[in-house]
Short mmCIF file of C-alpha atoms in Angstrom, two decimals:
data_model
loop_
_atom_site.label_atom_id
_atom_site.label_comp_id
_atom_site.label_asym_id
_atom_site.label_seq_id
_atom_site.Cartn_x
_atom_site.Cartn_y
_atom_site.Cartn_z
CA MET A 20 -85.78 16.24 128.44
CA ALA A 21 -88.36 14.70 130.48
CA GLY A 22 -89.32 11.08 131.95
CA LYS A 23 -92.07 9.94 134.08
CA LYS A 24 -90.96 11.02 137.25
CA PHE A 25 -90.86 8.51 140.76
CA SER A 26 -89.76 9.61 144.47
CA GLU A 27 -90.47 7.57 147.84
CA LYS A 28 -89.62 8.82 150.96
CA HIS A 29 -87.01 7.36 153.86
CA ARG A 30 -86.14 7.79 157.19
CA LEU A 31 -82.85 7.97 157.85
CA VAL A 32 -82.03 5.20 160.65
CA TYR A 33 -78.30 4.78 162.63
CA TYR A 34 -77.70 1.92 161.00
CA ASP A 35 -77.61 4.57 157.71
CA GLY A 36 -75.38 6.74 159.03
CA ASP A 37 -71.71 7.14 159.71
CA ARG A 38 -69.64 8.76 162.49
CA THR A 39 -70.40 12.57 161.02
CA TYR A 40 -74.43 11.35 162.08
CA HIS A 41 -74.84 11.93 157.83
CA ALA A 42 -75.96 9.54 156.19
CA SER A 43 -73.23 7.80 154.28
CA ILE A 44 -72.81 7.69 150.42
CA PRO A 45 -72.59 3.76 149.82
CA MET A 46 -76.09 4.03 151.75
CA LEU A 47 -77.73 6.81 150.10
CA VAL A 48 -76.12 4.98 147.06
CA ASN A 49 -78.64 2.03 148.24
CA LEU A 50 -81.64 4.34 148.27
CA MET A 51 -80.96 5.64 145.07
CA VAL A 52 -81.00 2.63 143.40
CA LEU A 53 -83.96 1.57 145.51
CA ALA A 54 -86.14 4.50 143.90
CA SER A 55 -85.12 3.27 140.62
CA GLU A 56 -86.20 -0.40 141.70
CA ASP A 57 -89.43 0.99 142.60
CA GLN A 58 -90.36 2.82 139.97
CA SER A 59 -89.37 -0.46 137.64
CA GLU A 60 -91.71 -2.52 139.69
CA GLN A 61 -94.44 0.44 139.12
CA LEU A 62 -93.94 0.30 135.41
CA GLY A 63 -93.94 -3.56 135.21
CA VAL A 64 -90.43 -4.16 134.40
CA GLY A 65 -88.58 -4.83 137.46
CA THR A 66 -86.11 -7.43 137.60
CA SER A 67 -88.15 -10.48 137.16
CA GLU A 68 -89.37 -9.03 133.70
CA VAL A 69 -85.97 -7.72 132.68
CA MET A 70 -84.37 -11.12 133.75
CA LYS A 71 -86.87 -13.24 131.11
CA TYR A 72 -84.57 -10.85 128.55
CA GLY A 73 -81.24 -12.68 129.76
CA VAL A 74 -80.37 -8.98 130.71
CA GLY A 75 -79.77 -6.65 133.47
CA TRP A 76 -79.35 -2.89 134.24
CA VAL A 77 -75.85 -1.93 134.62
CA VAL A 78 -74.33 1.64 136.01
CA THR A 79 -71.22 3.02 134.08
CA GLN A 80 -71.25 6.15 135.82
CA TYR A 81 -72.54 8.44 138.28
CA VAL A 82 -71.80 12.69 138.89
CA MET A 83 -72.98 13.26 141.86
CA GLU A 84 -73.60 17.09 143.48
CA ILE A 85 -73.84 17.28 147.01
CA ALA A 86 -75.33 20.52 148.29
CA LYS A 87 -75.62 18.75 151.94
CA LEU A 88 -75.84 15.22 153.55
CA PRO A 89 -78.85 14.41 154.94
CA LYS A 90 -78.87 13.90 159.07
CA ILE A 91 -79.77 10.58 160.54
CA GLY A 92 -82.96 11.12 162.41
CA THR A 93 -84.24 12.74 159.29
CA THR A 94 -86.91 11.51 156.28
CA ILE A 95 -86.05 12.14 152.93
CA GLN A 96 -87.66 11.87 149.96
CA LEU A 97 -85.88 10.26 147.08
CA GLY A 98 -86.81 11.35 143.39
CA THR A 99 -85.91 9.49 140.08
CA GLU A 100 -86.34 9.57 136.21
CA ALA A 101 -84.65 8.60 133.10
CA THR A 102 -84.60 11.38 131.10
CA ALA A 103 -83.23 10.15 128.05
CA ARG A 104 -81.75 7.38 125.99
CA ASN A 105 -79.94 6.57 122.58
CA LYS A 106 -79.07 2.81 121.30
CA PHE A 107 -77.15 1.56 124.17
CA PHE A 108 -77.40 4.12 127.29
CA CYS A 109 -79.52 5.19 128.96
CA GLU A 110 -79.20 8.70 131.57
CA ARG A 111 -81.06 8.53 134.25
CA HIS A 112 -81.29 11.14 137.42
CA PHE A 113 -81.41 11.01 140.82
CA SER A 114 -82.51 13.38 143.64
CA VAL A 115 -82.28 13.58 147.76
CA THR A 116 -84.49 16.44 149.16
CA ASP A 117 -85.03 17.13 152.30
CA ASP A 118 -88.38 17.27 154.44
CA GLN A 119 -88.35 21.02 154.28
CA GLY A 120 -88.29 20.20 149.79
CA GLN A 121 -84.34 21.45 149.99
CA THR A 122 -82.52 19.34 147.14
CA LEU A 123 -79.29 17.97 148.94
CA MET A 124 -78.69 15.95 146.43
CA ARG A 125 -78.85 15.59 142.51
CA VAL A 126 -76.76 13.00 140.43
CA ASN A 127 -76.30 12.36 136.76
CA SER A 128 -76.31 8.41 135.96
CA ASN A 129 -75.48 6.11 132.74
CA PHE A 130 -76.98 2.70 132.68
CA VAL A 131 -76.68 -0.31 129.84
CA LEU A 132 -78.23 -3.25 129.65
CA MET A 133 -75.33 -6.17 130.43
CA ASN A 134 -76.05 -9.40 128.94
CA HIS A 135 -75.97 -12.17 131.79
CA LYS A 136 -74.49 -14.91 129.95
CA THR A 137 -72.09 -12.96 127.58
CA ARG A 138 -70.99 -10.34 130.38
CA ARG A 139 -71.15 -7.51 127.61
CA MET A 140 -72.95 -4.66 126.76
CA GLY A 141 -75.81 -5.00 123.94
CA ASN A 142 -78.68 -2.38 122.59
CA LEU A 143 -81.40 -1.23 124.64
CA ILE A 144 -84.41 -3.43 124.42
CA PRO A 145 -87.21 -1.37 123.27
CA GLU A 146 -89.72 -3.22 125.53
CA LEU A 147 -88.13 -3.02 128.89
CA VAL A 148 -87.23 1.43 128.28
CA ASP A 149 -89.86 2.72 126.43
CA PRO A 150 -92.26 2.62 129.67
CA TYR A 151 -90.14 5.24 131.52
CA GLY A 152 -90.74 7.48 128.57
CA SER A 153 -87.19 9.18 128.62
CA ASP A 154 -86.55 10.75 124.89
CA GLU A 155 -85.05 8.54 122.40
CA VAL A 156 -82.10 11.15 121.26
CA LYS A 157 -79.00 10.27 118.72
CA ARG A 158 -76.16 11.65 120.93
CA LEU A 159 -76.57 11.96 124.73
CA ALA A 160 -74.82 14.43 126.65
CA ARG A 161 -71.32 12.92 127.93
CA LEU A 162 -70.82 12.61 131.29
CA PRO A 163 -67.61 14.58 132.56
CA ARG A 164 -64.72 12.22 132.39
CA VAL A 165 -62.90 11.29 135.72
CA ARG A 166 -59.57 13.02 136.48
CA LYS A 167 -56.97 10.09 136.37
CA ILE A 168 -54.37 9.26 139.40
CA PRO A 169 -51.05 10.22 137.55
CA ASP A 170 -48.39 7.48 136.34
CA ASP A 171 -45.80 8.87 138.30
CA GLN A 172 -47.66 9.81 141.27
CA GLN A 173 -45.72 9.06 144.48
CA GLU A 174 -47.51 9.09 147.80
CA VAL A 175 -50.67 6.96 147.07
CA MET A 176 -52.32 5.62 149.73
CA VAL A 177 -53.52 2.03 149.46
CA LYS A 178 -56.07 -1.10 150.65
CA THR A 179 -57.13 -4.19 149.82
CA TYR A 180 -60.88 -5.27 150.02
CA PRO A 181 -61.13 -9.43 149.26
CA VAL A 182 -64.72 -9.63 147.83
CA ARG A 183 -67.16 -10.57 150.79
CA TYR A 184 -70.44 -13.24 150.53
CA PHE A 185 -72.67 -10.30 151.91
CA ASP A 186 -70.98 -7.83 149.47
CA LEU A 187 -73.33 -9.51 146.14
CA ASP A 188 -76.78 -9.06 145.97
CA THR A 189 -79.56 -11.33 145.16
CA ASN A 190 -79.12 -11.43 141.71
CA GLY A 191 -75.58 -12.69 142.91
CA HIS A 192 -73.00 -9.55 141.64
CA VAL A 193 -71.69 -6.69 144.35
CA ASN A 194 -73.95 -4.21 145.32
CA ASN A 195 -72.89 -1.16 143.85
CA SER A 196 -72.61 0.78 147.44
CA HIS A 197 -69.89 -1.16 148.29
CA TYR A 198 -67.47 0.24 145.43
CA PHE A 199 -68.27 3.74 147.44
CA GLU A 200 -67.36 1.82 151.03
CA TRP A 201 -63.56 0.67 148.86
CA LEU A 202 -63.10 3.77 147.55
CA LEU A 203 -63.50 5.97 150.53
CA ASP A 204 -62.38 3.67 153.45
CA VAL A 205 -58.68 3.65 151.92
CA LEU A 206 -58.87 7.54 153.16
CA PRO A 207 -57.63 8.25 156.92
CA ALA A 208 -60.40 8.10 159.29
CA ASP A 209 -59.47 11.58 160.90
CA PHE A 210 -60.56 13.25 157.13
CA LEU A 211 -63.41 11.35 156.55
CA GLN A 212 -64.70 12.29 160.32
CA THR A 213 -64.21 16.01 159.40
CA HIS A 214 -64.61 16.24 155.92
CA MET A 215 -67.96 15.94 153.40
CA PRO A 216 -67.70 15.26 149.19
CA THR A 217 -69.32 17.86 147.25
CA ARG A 218 -68.86 16.13 144.43
CA LEU A 219 -68.05 12.76 143.08
CA ASN A 220 -67.21 11.33 139.98
CA ILE A 221 -67.14 7.25 139.78
CA GLN A 222 -66.74 5.55 135.95
CA TYR A 223 -67.23 1.73 136.18
CA HIS A 224 -65.18 0.05 133.73
CA LYS A 225 -65.83 -3.70 134.63
CA GLU A 226 -67.30 -5.92 136.97
CA ILE A 227 -65.82 -6.63 140.17
CA GLN A 228 -67.11 -10.11 141.48
CA TYR A 229 -66.81 -12.45 144.30
CA GLY A 230 -63.43 -14.19 144.25
CA HIS A 231 -61.92 -11.00 143.70
CA VAL A 232 -59.55 -8.84 145.88
CA VAL A 233 -59.58 -5.05 145.41
CA THR A 234 -56.68 -2.90 145.78
CA SER A 235 -57.87 0.70 146.19
CA GLN A 236 -55.69 3.50 145.43
CA ALA A 237 -56.05 7.12 146.41
CA ILE A 238 -54.18 10.59 146.26
CA LYS A 239 -55.26 14.05 147.67
CA THR A 240 -54.72 16.26 145.13
CA THR A 241 -57.14 19.74 144.76
CA ASP A 242 -58.87 20.47 141.88
CA GLU A 243 -58.98 23.88 139.18
CA LYS A 244 -60.82 25.81 141.43
CA GLY A 245 -58.16 25.18 144.31
CA ASN A 246 -60.60 22.58 145.93
CA MET A 247 -59.32 19.58 148.24
CA GLN A 248 -59.66 16.67 145.48
CA THR A 249 -59.21 12.99 145.68
CA LEU A 250 -58.79 10.70 142.93
CA HIS A 251 -59.35 7.34 143.01
CA LYS A 252 -58.53 4.01 141.05
CA MET A 253 -59.15 0.11 141.61
CA LEU A 254 -57.62 -2.75 140.53
CA VAL A 255 -58.12 -6.23 140.06
CA ASN A 256 -54.95 -8.29 139.73
CA GLY A 257 -53.21 -5.38 138.38
CA GLU A 258 -56.08 -3.94 135.91
CA THR A 259 -58.29 -1.00 136.39
CA TYR A 260 -61.79 -1.78 137.24
CA CYS A 261 -63.17 1.34 138.62
CA GLU A 262 -62.17 5.08 138.85
CA ALA A 263 -63.60 8.15 140.74
CA GLU A 264 -62.55 11.83 141.64
CA CYS A 265 -63.99 13.34 144.82
CA THR A 266 -63.84 17.09 146.08
CA TRP A 267 -64.16 18.00 149.86
CA GLN A 268 -65.19 20.77 151.74
CA SER A 269 -64.41 20.86 155.87
CA LEU A 270 -67.53 19.91 158.19
CA MET S 9 -92.10 -12.03 183.09
CA ALA S 10 -93.46 -8.65 181.06
CA GLY S 11 -92.17 -5.28 180.19
CA LYS S 12 -93.26 -3.12 177.23
CA LYS S 13 -94.00 -4.33 174.17
CA PHE S 14 -92.67 -2.66 171.13
CA SER S 15 -93.64 -3.52 167.51
CA GLU S 16 -92.60 -1.57 163.97
CA LYS S 17 -93.02 -2.56 160.75
CA HIS S 18 -90.07 -2.87 157.83
CA ARG S 19 -90.55 -3.76 154.05
CA LEU S 20 -87.38 -6.22 153.01
CA VAL S 21 -85.33 -4.08 150.08
CA TYR S 22 -83.16 -5.90 147.90
CA TYR S 23 -79.70 -4.40 149.50
CA ASP S 24 -81.15 -6.14 153.27
CA GLY S 25 -80.53 -9.30 151.38
CA ASP S 26 -78.14 -12.01 150.20
CA ARG S 27 -77.77 -14.17 146.81
CA THR S 28 -80.34 -16.63 148.90
CA TYR S 29 -82.95 -14.00 148.64
CA HIS S 30 -83.40 -13.83 151.94
CA ALA S 31 -83.02 -11.08 154.57
CA SER S 32 -78.80 -11.69 155.78
CA ILE S 33 -78.51 -11.94 159.18
CA PRO S 34 -76.20 -8.74 160.00
CA MET S 35 -79.42 -7.03 158.15
CA LEU S 36 -82.08 -8.97 160.93
CA VAL S 37 -79.57 -7.52 163.71
CA ASN S 38 -79.77 -4.21 162.25
CA LEU S 39 -83.38 -4.26 162.35
CA MET S 40 -84.09 -5.52 165.70
CA VAL S 41 -81.43 -3.31 167.40
CA LEU S 42 -83.52 -0.39 165.41
CA ALA S 43 -86.63 -1.52 166.84
CA SER S 44 -84.90 -1.23 170.87
CA GLU S 45 -83.64 1.87 169.54
CA ASP S 46 -87.14 3.22 168.72
CA GLN S 47 -88.88 1.70 171.55
CA SER S 48 -85.99 3.76 173.82
CA GLU S 49 -86.66 6.98 172.21
CA GLN S 50 -90.61 6.90 172.82
CA LEU S 51 -90.00 6.10 176.16
CA GLY S 52 -87.84 8.97 176.88
CA VAL S 53 -84.58 7.20 177.23
CA GLY S 54 -82.70 7.45 173.91
CA THR S 55 -79.15 7.58 172.78
CA SER S 56 -78.84 11.21 173.62
CA GLU S 57 -80.55 10.58 176.88
CA VAL S 58 -78.42 7.65 177.94
CA MET S 59 -75.30 9.43 177.01
CA LYS S 60 -76.29 12.32 179.49
CA TYR S 61 -75.01 9.24 182.03
CA GLY S 62 -71.97 9.04 180.36
CA VAL S 63 -73.01 5.56 179.65
CA GLY S 64 -74.23 3.30 176.20
CA TRP S 65 -75.98 -0.01 175.84
CA VAL S 66 -73.73 -2.79 175.04
CA VAL S 67 -75.00 -6.71 174.56
CA THR S 68 -73.22 -9.08 175.53
CA GLN S 69 -75.32 -12.10 173.92
CA TYR S 70 -77.59 -13.19 171.49
CA VAL S 71 -79.72 -16.67 171.04
CA MET S 72 -81.26 -16.78 167.73
CA GLU S 73 -84.07 -19.43 167.18
CA ILE S 74 -84.35 -19.15 163.26
CA ALA S 75 -87.69 -21.18 161.87
CA LYS S 76 -87.42 -19.68 158.65
CA LEU S 77 -85.40 -16.28 157.57
CA PRO S 78 -87.72 -13.70 156.26
CA LYS S 79 -87.59 -12.78 151.93
CA ILE S 80 -87.02 -9.83 150.44
CA GLY S 81 -90.14 -8.20 148.79
CA THR S 82 -92.09 -9.60 152.30
CA THR S 83 -93.02 -6.75 154.74
CA ILE S 84 -91.86 -8.39 158.48
CA GLN S 85 -92.85 -6.87 161.98
CA LEU S 86 -90.36 -6.51 164.15
CA GLY S 87 -91.27 -6.71 167.76
CA THR S 88 -89.24 -6.17 171.40
CA GLU S 89 -89.57 -6.35 174.85
CA ALA S 90 -87.45 -5.99 177.94
CA THR S 91 -88.23 -8.40 179.72
CA ALA S 92 -86.37 -8.44 183.08
CA ARG S 93 -82.85 -7.28 184.63
CA ASN S 94 -80.90 -7.90 187.87
CA LYS S 95 -78.11 -5.31 188.82
CA PHE S 96 -76.53 -5.57 186.10
CA PHE S 97 -78.11 -7.16 183.50
CA CYS S 98 -80.87 -6.70 181.43
CA GLU S 99 -82.26 -9.62 179.31
CA ARG S 100 -84.13 -8.42 175.89
CA HIS S 101 -86.48 -10.49 173.47
CA PHE S 102 -86.92 -9.91 169.90
CA SER S 103 -89.73 -11.31 167.43
CA VAL S 104 -89.67 -11.62 163.73
CA THR S 105 -93.08 -12.27 162.64
CA ASP S 106 -94.21 -12.45 158.63
CA ASP S 107 -97.19 -10.88 158.08
CA GLN S 108 -99.50 -13.60 158.07
CA GLY S 109 -98.15 -13.65 161.80
CA GLN S 110 -96.18 -16.24 161.47
CA THR S 111 -93.08 -15.82 163.82
CA LEU S 112 -89.59 -16.41 161.58
CA MET S 113 -87.91 -15.66 164.74
CA ARG S 114 -87.38 -15.10 168.53
CA VAL S 115 -84.01 -13.78 170.10
CA ASN S 116 -83.04 -13.88 173.66
CA SER S 117 -80.43 -11.40 174.91
CA ASN S 118 -78.17 -9.64 177.10
CA PHE S 119 -77.43 -5.82 177.76
CA VAL S 120 -75.46 -3.88 179.89
CA LEU S 121 -74.75 -0.35 180.87
CA MET S 122 -71.05 0.64 179.48
CA ASN S 123 -69.28 3.78 181.25
CA HIS S 124 -67.70 5.54 177.88
CA LYS S 125 -64.90 6.83 179.77
CA THR S 126 -63.38 3.52 181.90
CA ARG S 127 -65.06 1.11 178.85
CA ARG S 128 -66.08 -1.19 181.72
CA MET S 129 -69.84 -2.35 182.60
CA GLY S 130 -71.28 -0.98 185.77
CA ASN S 131 -74.42 -0.62 187.45
CA LEU S 132 -77.57 -0.43 186.11
CA ILE S 133 -79.20 3.53 186.32
CA PRO S 134 -82.93 2.89 187.17
CA GLU S 135 -83.74 6.36 185.37
CA LEU S 136 -82.40 4.25 182.15
CA VAL S 137 -83.88 1.18 182.93
CA ASP S 138 -86.98 1.44 185.02
CA PRO S 139 -89.03 3.38 182.16
CA TYR S 140 -89.30 -0.18 180.31
CA GLY S 141 -91.14 -1.79 182.77
CA SER S 142 -89.02 -5.16 182.99
CA ASP S 143 -89.04 -7.18 186.01
CA GLU S 144 -86.83 -6.74 188.85
CA VAL S 145 -85.30 -10.15 189.56
CA LYS S 146 -82.31 -11.26 191.91
CA ARG S 147 -81.06 -13.96 189.30
CA LEU S 148 -81.60 -13.84 185.64
CA ALA S 149 -81.86 -17.00 183.38
CA ARG S 150 -78.41 -17.69 182.44
CA LEU S 151 -78.16 -17.80 178.35
CA PRO S 152 -76.48 -21.40 177.19
CA ARG S 153 -72.88 -20.95 176.82
CA VAL S 154 -71.19 -21.07 173.35
CA ARG S 155 -70.00 -24.41 172.38
CA LYS S 156 -65.77 -23.52 171.63
CA ILE S 157 -63.56 -24.58 169.09
CA PRO S 158 -61.14 -27.07 170.59
CA ASP S 159 -57.54 -26.41 171.30
CA ASP S 160 -56.47 -29.22 169.13
CA GLN S 161 -58.61 -28.47 166.29
CA GLN S 162 -56.38 -29.12 163.06
CA GLU S 163 -58.52 -27.61 160.09
CA VAL S 164 -59.43 -24.30 161.05
CA MET S 165 -60.69 -22.16 158.47
CA VAL S 166 -59.72 -18.50 158.93
CA LYS S 167 -60.35 -14.98 157.30
CA THR S 168 -59.19 -11.59 158.55
CA TYR S 169 -61.17 -8.33 158.68
CA PRO S 170 -59.27 -4.93 159.34
CA VAL S 171 -61.88 -2.69 160.50
CA ARG S 172 -63.62 -0.13 158.12
CA TYR S 173 -64.25 3.41 158.73
CA PHE S 174 -68.43 2.48 157.71
CA ASP S 175 -68.44 -0.29 160.44
CA LEU S 176 -68.96 2.22 162.53
CA ASP S 177 -71.83 3.54 163.94
CA THR S 178 -72.75 7.01 164.42
CA ASN S 179 -71.33 7.05 168.26
CA GLY S 180 -67.90 5.90 166.78
CA HIS S 181 -68.57 1.83 168.06
CA VAL S 182 -68.48 -1.04 165.70
CA ASN S 183 -71.94 -1.58 164.76
CA ASN S 184 -72.87 -4.93 165.53
CA SER S 185 -74.14 -6.01 163.08
CA HIS S 186 -70.13 -6.59 161.19
CA TYR S 187 -69.84 -8.81 163.90
CA PHE S 188 -72.04 -11.53 161.60
CA GLU S 189 -70.26 -10.71 158.70
CA TRP S 190 -66.91 -11.43 159.69
CA LEU S 191 -68.60 -14.47 161.59
CA LEU S 192 -70.32 -15.80 158.70
CA ASP S 193 -67.93 -14.73 155.53
CA VAL S 194 -65.48 -17.01 156.52
CA LEU S 195 -67.34 -20.01 155.38
CA PRO S 196 -67.61 -21.08 151.60
CA ALA S 197 -70.44 -19.31 149.70
CA ASP S 198 -71.03 -22.53 148.14
CA PHE S 199 -72.34 -23.11 151.95
CA LEU S 200 -73.83 -20.07 152.57
CA GLN S 201 -75.56 -19.81 149.54
CA THR S 202 -77.13 -23.70 150.08
CA HIS S 203 -77.39 -23.14 153.70
CA MET S 204 -79.51 -21.66 156.20
CA PRO S 205 -78.66 -20.80 160.21
CA THR S 206 -81.42 -22.19 162.53
CA ARG S 207 -79.93 -21.47 165.72
CA LEU S 208 -77.45 -18.79 166.70
CA ASN S 209 -75.25 -18.24 169.94
CA ILE S 210 -72.91 -15.15 169.62
CA GLN S 211 -71.02 -13.74 173.05
CA TYR S 212 -69.30 -11.00 173.20
CA HIS S 213 -66.81 -10.49 175.32
CA LYS S 214 -64.31 -7.61 174.12
CA GLU S 215 -65.29 -4.41 172.40
CA ILE S 216 -63.92 -4.63 168.17
CA GLN S 217 -62.41 -0.79 167.59
CA TYR S 218 -61.12 0.71 164.62
CA GLY S 219 -57.25 0.24 164.37
CA HIS S 220 -58.53 -3.74 164.79
CA VAL S 221 -57.95 -6.51 162.56
CA VAL S 222 -60.16 -9.12 163.23
CA THR S 223 -59.07 -12.39 162.79
CA SER S 224 -62.42 -14.75 162.45
CA GLN S 225 -61.69 -18.29 162.63
CA ALA S 226 -64.15 -21.29 162.12
CA ILE S 227 -64.93 -25.07 162.16
CA LYS S 228 -67.32 -27.54 160.83
CA THR S 229 -68.98 -29.97 163.14
CA THR S 230 -72.02 -31.80 164.37
CA ASP S 231 -74.01 -30.79 167.45
CA GLU S 232 -75.53 -33.58 170.17
CA LYS S 233 -78.11 -34.35 167.84
CA GLY S 234 -76.44 -34.83 164.82
CA ASN S 235 -77.09 -31.12 162.73
CA MET S 236 -74.50 -29.75 161.21
CA GLN S 237 -72.95 -26.98 163.39
CA THR S 238 -70.71 -24.45 162.47
CA LEU S 239 -68.61 -22.85 165.64
CA HIS S 240 -66.36 -19.55 165.77
CA LYS S 241 -64.10 -17.50 167.75
CA MET S 242 -62.87 -13.93 166.57
CA LEU S 243 -59.37 -12.47 167.61
CA VAL S 244 -57.60 -9.37 167.81
CA ASN S 245 -53.91 -9.58 168.58
CA GLY S 246 -54.09 -13.33 169.55
CA GLU S 247 -56.80 -12.39 172.66
CA THR S 248 -60.59 -13.78 171.75
CA TYR S 249 -63.06 -10.97 171.71
CA CYS S 250 -65.88 -12.76 170.09
CA GLU S 251 -67.28 -16.67 170.35
CA ALA S 252 -70.23 -18.28 168.58
CA GLU S 253 -71.99 -21.47 167.68
CA CYS S 254 -74.15 -21.93 164.40
CA THR S 255 -76.32 -24.95 163.87
CA TRP S 256 -77.60 -25.03 160.16
CA GLN S 257 -80.05 -27.13 157.62
CA SER S 258 -79.95 -27.48 153.63
CA LEU S 259 -82.01 -24.66 151.87
#
């Protein structure tokens, strides 16, 4: 598989980080999306071009493998590449590399084109995807499913998050990175301060909007290898909008 | 008055902005603080040096004059200069300039050194302030006071904000810029989308911490010249932690 590669550098500054002195996951998501937006601009299919077709790119899933979170004060290289596509889905890879060339994170993701009027996904539009040079395939390798919180689960951590005005992007959509804030903030602060995510799989089912109150649920469990794991669900009015699983190690 | 001047450039990207396609106030505050942190590092009095004295810099007030908010996609120049100081307070100026050299924002501010153990402000420490070359004065020009919400005010807009894990900086304090989110988010979205702040005066009385639930109050009024104005108060457990006034114009 091969598409055009793009990369850019970013200096991680104080507001990119959290108490562990590492870049926060929400900010790393911002930076990955920025790399893909900058690639799109470079290829002549940036936001303004995409909007002419009455559509917009929407992520449906991210699977992140995190070897090490980058430290604040360092400069990272953000890489991205649209690797493959079928009729509806694009697969896009991201990477985060430190200034020694060591890979810190590898991310796989799926994107679709959503129609702005109908709020539904549609066929990919050749004019908008051809420039990336990704492989056209019949079947895309399916990303692993997210493990669900069992229905009979007793002890669920829960917090609610009304969507804020500043959660909205320039295009009026909830910025992707805020899902990760709602997802992670529900965990106790002393856990977040002493643990690092090593794998995060997040699936977006429906679009959260301004006016919504997000209920973020999480449970602690272990994965099949005995690693610490948290399972997550975000609901609006009792309906599931987003699910995620996260594997952790002690810092 | 004169201190050492420092400036640096920043490209405003999608996550720096809000729905109006301008840089958001919370992000501009992040960028101004970053400029002052980068100056401090350059002068050898960065965070790690300041921490050796068991103290940290804390802002007590910002007065912002906003001619125009910078547009997303443009590159701005952030300028800063520690202008004067007395025994306890430092005065620091900030500016935001566009790529044509036009000044978009001018900010005046006061900072103090807070002792990490006692959580109280102390005398300025010569080793930490001398490098900036600011004027030592008997009396600092007092920044204008913030107009208060009248006690008998009837219609007050109010929202509550539990402090989140990702509101905390690398040093474990609530990042300054989040005060501006709590301050502004309480206003209706359709107002924020159609108005631009022209002047913002914010006074910090006490330090908001993790575990706090912030009650943000606001009222709409007019200033002495008849301009649209909002008055703001942030409380924790009924005690006032922060007050602000903001003057607006239609976009």
